[in-house]
């Protein structure tokens, strides 16, 4: 089953605008990760935020985490055409050892940035 | 360059045939994973291995088999028992199997003839 669910499914913006996408999940987590996938390629890790963190930045990326609402958001500022990709959140299963190695991915948000 | 190499990039399977997808990493990572991705969907875990000579079933292991005889290699066999094998297959690795960030290969697209 997919624990993380991204919203919206698709997003179309112009260069220079900001893009925001959200991820909701169902069970407790140790950390939440965001990945990017260009069409027909593998995923690339963007950022990892731990359950005791509320916000994290990496370049033009800003990730927030609200464990009380079981949700996270990814903000891409000043978007570029090269940001066109699908973005996925991935969650683990919390503190049980059974969850090790079992990242659950959502269906992703497809972002198109037009020049 | 360090990374994960998947081959082939495209693979075609005939009815009743087993096919093997290759995954090699030179990152010295302990953990390796196989995911399946269907169009417009997220990734589903097929198998994962935390250490050499050990592997665990993921969420959709039926019709697939793996081996982990060497740290750097984690091949996936799609058997004839997998009735709907058409998908994009992604191999990944991590330093340890503690939900650290994953490093992905570039994928293999498997289609049925």
PDB file of C-alpha atoms in Angstrom:
ATOM      1  CA  UNK A   1       0.000   0.000   0.000  1.00  0.00           C
ATOM      2  CA  UNK A   2       1.134   3.560  -0.607  1.00  0.00           C
ATOM      3  CA  UNK A   3       1.529   5.427   2.644  1.00  0.00           C
ATOM      4  CA  UNK A   4       2.421   8.779   1.108  1.00  0.00           C
ATOM      5  CA  UNK A   5      -0.080  10.519  -1.137  1.00  0.00           C
ATOM      6  CA  UNK A   6       0.934  13.628  -3.067  1.00  0.00           C
ATOM      7  CA  UNK A   7      -1.327  16.494  -3.979  1.00  0.00           C
ATOM      8  CA  UNK A   8      -1.888  17.835  -6.576  1.00  0.00           C
ATOM      9  CA  UNK A   9      -1.395  15.068  -9.126  1.00  0.00           C
ATOM     10  CA  UNK A  10      -0.192  17.601 -11.680  1.00  0.00           C
ATOM     11  CA  UNK A  11       0.995  21.187 -11.595  1.00  0.00           C
ATOM     12  CA  UNK A  12       1.758  23.552 -14.465  1.00  0.00           C
ATOM     13  CA  UNK A  13       3.560  26.816 -13.815  1.00  0.00           C
ATOM     14  CA  UNK A  14       5.724  29.362 -15.588  1.00  0.00           C
ATOM     15  CA  UNK A  15       9.400  29.939 -15.022  1.00  0.00           C
ATOM     16  CA  UNK A  16      10.061  32.126 -12.026  1.00  0.00           C
ATOM     17  CA  UNK A  17       6.914  31.067 -10.177  1.00  0.00           C
ATOM     18  CA  UNK A  18       6.923  28.959  -7.034  1.00  0.00           C
ATOM     19  CA  UNK A  19       5.658  25.373  -7.010  1.00  0.00           C
ATOM     20  CA  UNK A  20       4.142  23.817  -3.910  1.00  0.00           C
ATOM     21  CA  UNK A  21       3.143  20.209  -3.497  1.00  0.00           C
ATOM     22  CA  UNK A  22       1.895  18.315  -0.492  1.00  0.00           C
ATOM     23  CA  UNK A  23       2.254  14.833   0.909  1.00  0.00           C
ATOM     24  CA  UNK A  24      -0.022  13.151   3.416  1.00  0.00           C
ATOM     25  CA  UNK A  25       0.747   9.904   5.180  1.00  0.00           C
ATOM     26  CA  UNK A  26      -1.032   7.546   7.531  1.00  0.00           C
ATOM     27  CA  UNK A  27       1.269   6.114  10.192  1.00  0.00           C
ATOM     28  CA  UNK A  28       4.090   7.390  12.372  1.00  0.00           C
ATOM     29  CA  UNK A  29       7.430   7.959  10.707  1.00  0.00           C
ATOM     30  CA  UNK A  30      11.116   8.298  11.524  1.00  0.00           C
ATOM     31  CA  UNK A  31      11.728  10.487   8.524  1.00  0.00           C
ATOM     32  CA  UNK A  32      10.163  11.648   5.273  1.00  0.00           C
ATOM     33  CA  UNK A  33      12.046  12.025   2.034  1.00  0.00           C
ATOM     34  CA  UNK A  34      11.409  13.807  -1.257  1.00  0.00           C
ATOM     35  CA  UNK A  35      12.683  12.541  -4.604  1.00  0.00           C
ATOM     36  CA  UNK A  36      12.601  13.844  -8.162  1.00  0.00           C
ATOM     37  CA  UNK A  37      12.222  11.743 -11.303  1.00  0.00           C
ATOM     38  CA  UNK A  38      12.805  12.954 -14.801  1.00  0.00           C
ATOM     39  CA  UNK A  39      10.838  11.097 -17.461  1.00  0.00           C
ATOM     40  CA  UNK A  40      12.172   7.586 -18.054  1.00  0.00           C
ATOM     41  CA  UNK A  41      14.933   7.957 -15.479  1.00  0.00           C
ATOM     42  CA  UNK A  42      15.669   6.835 -11.948  1.00  0.00           C
ATOM     43  CA  UNK A  43      14.776   8.858  -8.885  1.00  0.00           C
ATOM     44  CA  UNK A  44      17.122  11.401  -7.381  1.00  0.00           C
ATOM     45  CA  UNK A  45      17.076  12.142  -3.670  1.00  0.00           C
ATOM     46  CA  UNK A  46      16.292  15.786  -2.858  1.00  0.00           C
ATOM     47  CA  UNK A  47      15.908  16.119   0.885  1.00  0.00           C
ATOM     48  CA  UNK A  48      15.294  14.110   4.053  1.00  0.00           C
ATOM     49  CA  UNK A  49      13.461  15.586   7.038  1.00  0.00           C
ATOM     50  CA  UNK A  50      13.359  13.783  10.367  1.00  0.00           C
ATOM     51  CA  UNK A  51      10.274  13.480  12.531  1.00  0.00           C
ATOM     52  CA  UNK A  52      11.694  15.933  15.101  1.00  0.00           C
ATOM     53  CA  UNK A  53      12.330  18.608  12.456  1.00  0.00           C
ATOM     54  CA  UNK A  54       9.723  21.072  11.223  1.00  0.00           C
ATOM     55  CA  UNK A  55      11.449  22.736   8.310  1.00  0.00           C
ATOM     56  CA  UNK A  56      14.460  22.154   6.139  1.00  0.00           C
ATOM     57  CA  UNK A  57      16.049  24.052   3.262  1.00  0.00           C
ATOM     58  CA  UNK A  58      18.278  22.983   0.410  1.00  0.00           C
ATOM     59  CA  UNK A  59      19.010  25.594  -2.231  1.00  0.00           C
ATOM     60  CA  UNK A  60      15.675  26.557  -3.807  1.00  0.00           C
ATOM     61  CA  UNK A  61      13.865  23.756  -1.972  1.00  0.00           C
ATOM     62  CA  UNK A  62      11.972  24.179   1.274  1.00  0.00           C
ATOM     63  CA  UNK A  63      10.362  21.227   3.025  1.00  0.00           C
ATOM     64  CA  UNK A  64       8.039  21.397   5.997  1.00  0.00           C
ATOM     65  CA  UNK A  65       6.774  18.582   8.169  1.00  0.00           C
ATOM     66  CA  UNK A  66       3.739  18.602  10.435  1.00  0.00           C
ATOM     67  CA  UNK A  67       3.622  15.292  12.295  1.00  0.00           C
ATOM     68  CA  UNK A  68       0.377  16.236  14.074  1.00  0.00           C
ATOM     69  CA  UNK A  69      -1.340  16.479  10.691  1.00  0.00           C
ATOM     70  CA  UNK A  70       0.780  13.736   9.132  1.00  0.00           C
ATOM     71  CA  UNK A  71       1.666  15.955   6.226  1.00  0.00           C
ATOM     72  CA  UNK A  72       4.631  17.513   4.483  1.00  0.00           C
ATOM     73  CA  UNK A  73       5.050  20.122   1.791  1.00  0.00           C
ATOM     74  CA  UNK A  74       7.747  20.735  -0.792  1.00  0.00           C
ATOM     75  CA  UNK A  75       8.221  24.254  -2.115  1.00  0.00           C
ATOM     76  CA  UNK A  76      10.375  24.964  -5.140  1.00  0.00           C
ATOM     77  CA  UNK A  77      11.086  28.666  -5.407  1.00  0.00           C
ATOM     78  CA  UNK A  78      11.876  30.574  -8.616  1.00  0.00           C
ATOM     79  CA  UNK A  79      11.203  27.520 -10.754  1.00  0.00           C
ATOM     80  CA  UNK A  80      13.137  26.773 -13.916  1.00  0.00           C
ATOM     81  CA  UNK A  81      12.305  24.688 -16.983  1.00  0.00           C
ATOM     82  CA  UNK A  82      14.836  22.139 -15.684  1.00  0.00           C
ATOM     83  CA  UNK A  83      12.606  21.576 -12.647  1.00  0.00           C
ATOM     84  CA  UNK A  84      10.090  19.823 -14.919  1.00  0.00           C
ATOM     85  CA  UNK A  85       9.812  16.348 -13.395  1.00  0.00           C
ATOM     86  CA  UNK A  86       7.704  14.165 -11.133  1.00  0.00           C
ATOM     87  CA  UNK A  87       8.199  14.631  -7.412  1.00  0.00           C
ATOM     88  CA  UNK A  88       7.614  11.847  -4.904  1.00  0.00           C
ATOM     89  CA  UNK A  89       7.471  11.716  -1.147  1.00  0.00           C
ATOM     90  CA  UNK A  90       8.608   8.570   0.640  1.00  0.00           C
ATOM     91  CA  UNK A  91       7.921   7.553   4.205  1.00  0.00           C
ATOM     92  CA  UNK A  92       9.189   4.813   6.445  1.00  0.00           C
ATOM     93  CA  UNK A  93       7.081   2.883   8.922  1.00  0.00           C
ATOM     94  CA  UNK A  94       8.186   4.464  12.146  1.00  0.00           C
ATOM     95  CA  UNK A  95      10.259   2.924  14.868  1.00  0.00           C
ATOM     96  CA  UNK A  96       9.625  -0.756  14.252  1.00  0.00           C
ATOM     97  CA  UNK A  97      12.527  -2.756  12.812  1.00  0.00           C
ATOM     98  CA  UNK A  98      10.034  -4.309  10.413  1.00  0.00           C
ATOM     99  CA  UNK A  99       9.908  -0.964   8.642  1.00  0.00           C
ATOM    100  CA  UNK A 100      13.614  -0.936   7.842  1.00  0.00           C
ATOM    101  CA  UNK A 101      14.170  -0.912   4.123  1.00  0.00           C
ATOM    102  CA  UNK A 102      10.496  -0.438   3.404  1.00  0.00           C
ATOM    103  CA  UNK A 103      10.119   3.092   2.149  1.00  0.00           C
ATOM    104  CA  UNK A 104       6.620   3.708   0.827  1.00  0.00           C
ATOM    105  CA  UNK A 105       6.288   6.033  -2.155  1.00  0.00           C
ATOM    106  CA  UNK A 106       3.268   8.040  -3.211  1.00  0.00           C
ATOM    107  CA  UNK A 107       2.061   8.342  -6.809  1.00  0.00           C
ATOM    108  CA  UNK A 108       3.868  11.651  -7.253  1.00  0.00           C
ATOM    109  CA  UNK A 109       3.151  15.176  -8.450  1.00  0.00           C
ATOM    110  CA  UNK A 110       3.968  15.860 -12.085  1.00  0.00           C
ATOM    111  CA  UNK A 111       5.355  19.387 -12.416  1.00  0.00           C
ATOM    112  CA  UNK A 112       5.671  21.155 -15.761  1.00  0.00           C
ATOM    113  CA  UNK A 113       7.541  24.452 -15.874  1.00  0.00           C
ATOM    114  CA  UNK A 114       7.114  26.397 -19.088  1.00  0.00           C
ATOM    115  CA  UNK A 115       9.624  29.056 -20.217  1.00  0.00           C
TER     116      UNK A 115
ATOM    117  CA  UNK B   1      32.223   7.290 -11.100  1.00  0.00           C
ATOM    118  CA  UNK B   2      30.355   5.798  -8.164  1.00  0.00           C
ATOM    119  CA  UNK B   3      26.799   4.748  -8.765  1.00  0.00           C
ATOM    120  CA  UNK B   4      24.302   2.086  -9.654  1.00  0.00           C
ATOM    121  CA  UNK B   5      24.206   0.481 -13.074  1.00  0.00           C
ATOM    122  CA  UNK B   6      21.123  -1.259 -14.370  1.00  0.00           C
ATOM    123  CA  UNK B   7      21.065  -3.275 -17.559  1.00  0.00           C
ATOM    124  CA  UNK B   8      19.604  -3.650 -20.018  1.00  0.00           C
ATOM    125  CA  UNK B   9      17.715  -0.380 -20.452  1.00  0.00           C
ATOM    126  CA  UNK B  10      14.987  -2.137 -22.456  1.00  0.00           C
ATOM    127  CA  UNK B  11      14.007  -5.801 -22.223  1.00  0.00           C
ATOM    128  CA  UNK B  12      11.361  -7.856 -23.945  1.00  0.00           C
ATOM    129  CA  UNK B  13       9.905 -11.051 -22.547  1.00  0.00           C
ATOM    130  CA  UNK B  14       8.090 -13.785 -24.392  1.00  0.00           C
ATOM    131  CA  UNK B  15       5.274 -15.790 -22.849  1.00  0.00           C
ATOM    132  CA  UNK B  16       6.545 -18.388 -20.396  1.00  0.00           C
ATOM    133  CA  UNK B  17      10.053 -16.957 -20.336  1.00  0.00           C
ATOM    134  CA  UNK B  18      12.110 -15.972 -17.316  1.00  0.00           C
ATOM    135  CA  UNK B  19      14.201 -12.846 -17.681  1.00  0.00           C
ATOM    136  CA  UNK B  20      16.883 -11.402 -15.415  1.00  0.00           C
ATOM    137  CA  UNK B  21      17.517  -7.727 -14.782  1.00  0.00           C
ATOM    138  CA  UNK B  22      20.994  -6.757 -13.688  1.00  0.00           C
ATOM    139  CA  UNK B  23      21.855  -4.277 -10.934  1.00  0.00           C
ATOM    140  CA  UNK B  24      25.424  -3.467  -9.895  1.00  0.00           C
ATOM    141  CA  UNK B  25      26.621  -0.826  -7.426  1.00  0.00           C
ATOM    142  CA  UNK B  26      30.110   0.394  -6.567  1.00  0.00           C
ATOM    143  CA  UNK B  27      29.059   2.573  -3.635  1.00  0.00           C
ATOM    144  CA  UNK B  28      29.977  -0.066  -1.048  1.00  0.00           C
ATOM    145  CA  UNK B  29      26.382   0.049   0.202  1.00  0.00           C
ATOM    146  CA  UNK B  30      25.050  -2.747   2.370  1.00  0.00           C
ATOM    147  CA  UNK B  31      21.395  -2.488   1.364  1.00  0.00           C
ATOM    148  CA  UNK B  32      19.881  -2.926  -2.081  1.00  0.00           C
ATOM    149  CA  UNK B  33      16.301  -2.765  -3.322  1.00  0.00           C
ATOM    150  CA  UNK B  34      14.107  -3.532  -6.316  1.00  0.00           C
ATOM    151  CA  UNK B  35      11.051  -1.399  -7.057  1.00  0.00           C
ATOM    152  CA  UNK B  36       8.403  -1.668  -9.741  1.00  0.00           C
ATOM    153  CA  UNK B  37       6.827   1.459 -11.233  1.00  0.00           C
ATOM    154  CA  UNK B  38       3.665   1.375 -13.343  1.00  0.00           C
ATOM    155  CA  UNK B  39       2.634   4.412 -15.426  1.00  0.00           C
ATOM    156  CA  UNK B  40       1.369   7.286 -13.317  1.00  0.00           C
ATOM    157  CA  UNK B  41       1.935   5.393 -10.115  1.00  0.00           C
ATOM    158  CA  UNK B  42       4.413   5.369  -7.308  1.00  0.00           C
ATOM    159  CA  UNK B  43       7.057   2.775  -6.621  1.00  0.00           C
ATOM    160  CA  UNK B  44       6.201  -0.584  -5.097  1.00  0.00           C
ATOM    161  CA  UNK B  45       8.835  -2.619  -3.301  1.00  0.00           C
ATOM    162  CA  UNK B  46       9.513  -6.075  -4.735  1.00  0.00           C
ATOM    163  CA  UNK B  47      12.497  -7.319  -2.709  1.00  0.00           C
ATOM    164  CA  UNK B  48      15.217  -5.833  -0.577  1.00  0.00           C
ATOM    165  CA  UNK B  49      18.485  -7.039   0.870  1.00  0.00           C
ATOM    166  CA  UNK B  50      20.116  -5.651   3.989  1.00  0.00           C
ATOM    167  CA  UNK B  51      23.298  -7.661   3.682  1.00  0.00           C
ATOM    168  CA  UNK B  52      24.996 -10.232   1.473  1.00  0.00           C
ATOM    169  CA  UNK B  53      23.281 -13.646   1.332  1.00  0.00           C
ATOM    170  CA  UNK B  54      20.106 -12.255   2.876  1.00  0.00           C
ATOM    171  CA  UNK B  55      16.987 -10.772   1.299  1.00  0.00           C
ATOM    172  CA  UNK B  56      13.401 -10.046   2.270  1.00  0.00           C
ATOM    173  CA  UNK B  57      10.128  -9.939   0.358  1.00  0.00           C
ATOM    174  CA  UNK B  58       8.579  -6.570  -0.222  1.00  0.00           C
ATOM    175  CA  UNK B  59       4.946  -5.789  -0.964  1.00  0.00           C
ATOM    176  CA  UNK B  60       4.725  -7.463  -4.391  1.00  0.00           C
ATOM    177  CA  UNK B  61       7.265 -10.341  -4.406  1.00  0.00           C
ATOM    178  CA  UNK B  62       5.062 -12.932  -6.118  1.00  0.00           C
ATOM    179  CA  UNK B  63       6.433 -13.912  -9.529  1.00  0.00           C
ATOM    180  CA  UNK B  64       9.883 -12.482  -8.805  1.00  0.00           C
ATOM    181  CA  UNK B  65      13.110 -13.897  -7.383  1.00  0.00           C
ATOM    182  CA  UNK B  66      16.434 -12.366  -6.336  1.00  0.00           C
ATOM    183  CA  UNK B  67      19.879 -13.353  -5.135  1.00  0.00           C
ATOM    184  CA  UNK B  68      22.570 -11.468  -3.221  1.00  0.00           C
ATOM    185  CA  UNK B  69      25.760 -13.478  -3.551  1.00  0.00           C
ATOM    186  CA  UNK B  70      27.978 -10.412  -3.775  1.00  0.00           C
ATOM    187  CA  UNK B  71      27.706  -7.061  -2.018  1.00  0.00           C
ATOM    188  CA  UNK B  72      27.759  -5.139  -5.275  1.00  0.00           C
ATOM    189  CA  UNK B  73      25.208  -7.216  -7.202  1.00  0.00           C
ATOM    190  CA  UNK B  74      21.458  -7.777  -6.737  1.00  0.00           C
ATOM    191  CA  UNK B  75      19.897  -9.337  -9.871  1.00  0.00           C
ATOM    192  CA  UNK B  76      16.127  -9.625 -10.230  1.00  0.00           C
ATOM    193  CA  UNK B  77      14.507 -12.492 -12.138  1.00  0.00           C
ATOM    194  CA  UNK B  78      11.008 -11.973 -13.478  1.00  0.00           C
ATOM    195  CA  UNK B  79       9.574 -15.453 -13.727  1.00  0.00           C
ATOM    196  CA  UNK B  80       6.832 -16.795 -15.960  1.00  0.00           C
ATOM    197  CA  UNK B  81       4.598 -16.774 -12.875  1.00  0.00           C
ATOM    198  CA  UNK B  82       4.476 -12.973 -13.047  1.00  0.00           C
ATOM    199  CA  UNK B  83       1.463 -12.535 -15.326  1.00  0.00           C
ATOM    200  CA  UNK B  84       1.679  -8.772 -15.727  1.00  0.00           C
ATOM    201  CA  UNK B  85       5.393  -7.986 -15.911  1.00  0.00           C
ATOM    202  CA  UNK B  86       5.240  -4.892 -18.132  1.00  0.00           C
ATOM    203  CA  UNK B  87       6.610  -2.082 -15.993  1.00  0.00           C
ATOM    204  CA  UNK B  88       9.617   0.119 -15.275  1.00  0.00           C
ATOM    205  CA  UNK B  89      11.968  -1.584 -12.807  1.00  0.00           C
ATOM    206  CA  UNK B  90      14.215   0.443 -10.558  1.00  0.00           C
ATOM    207  CA  UNK B  91      17.120  -0.785  -8.472  1.00  0.00           C
ATOM    208  CA  UNK B  92      18.350   1.256  -5.528  1.00  0.00           C
ATOM    209  CA  UNK B  93      20.882   1.063  -2.743  1.00  0.00           C
ATOM    210  CA  UNK B  94      21.514   2.707   0.593  1.00  0.00           C
ATOM    211  CA  UNK B  95      24.419   2.692   2.998  1.00  0.00           C
ATOM    212  CA  UNK B  96      22.332   0.707   5.470  1.00  0.00           C
ATOM    213  CA  UNK B  97      18.726  -0.493   5.509  1.00  0.00           C
ATOM    214  CA  UNK B  98      17.655   2.105   8.037  1.00  0.00           C
ATOM    215  CA  UNK B  99      15.540   4.221   5.729  1.00  0.00           C
ATOM    216  CA  UNK B 100      18.398   6.432   4.723  1.00  0.00           C
ATOM    217  CA  UNK B 101      18.346   8.089   1.363  1.00  0.00           C
ATOM    218  CA  UNK B 102      18.267   5.803  -1.634  1.00  0.00           C
ATOM    219  CA  UNK B 103      20.486   5.994  -4.674  1.00  0.00           C
ATOM    220  CA  UNK B 104      18.713   4.803  -7.813  1.00  0.00           C
ATOM    221  CA  UNK B 105      19.812   3.284 -11.075  1.00  0.00           C
ATOM    222  CA  UNK B 106      18.419   4.562 -14.372  1.00  0.00           C
ATOM    223  CA  UNK B 107      15.874   1.753 -14.673  1.00  0.00           C
ATOM    224  CA  UNK B 108      14.922  -1.099 -16.988  1.00  0.00           C
ATOM    225  CA  UNK B 109      11.728  -0.992 -19.047  1.00  0.00           C
ATOM    226  CA  UNK B 110      10.349  -4.521 -19.379  1.00  0.00           C
ATOM    227  CA  UNK B 111       7.711  -5.252 -21.988  1.00  0.00           C
ATOM    228  CA  UNK B 112       5.919  -8.427 -23.026  1.00  0.00           C
ATOM    229  CA  UNK B 113       6.058  -9.523 -26.668  1.00  0.00           C
TER     230      UNK B 113
END
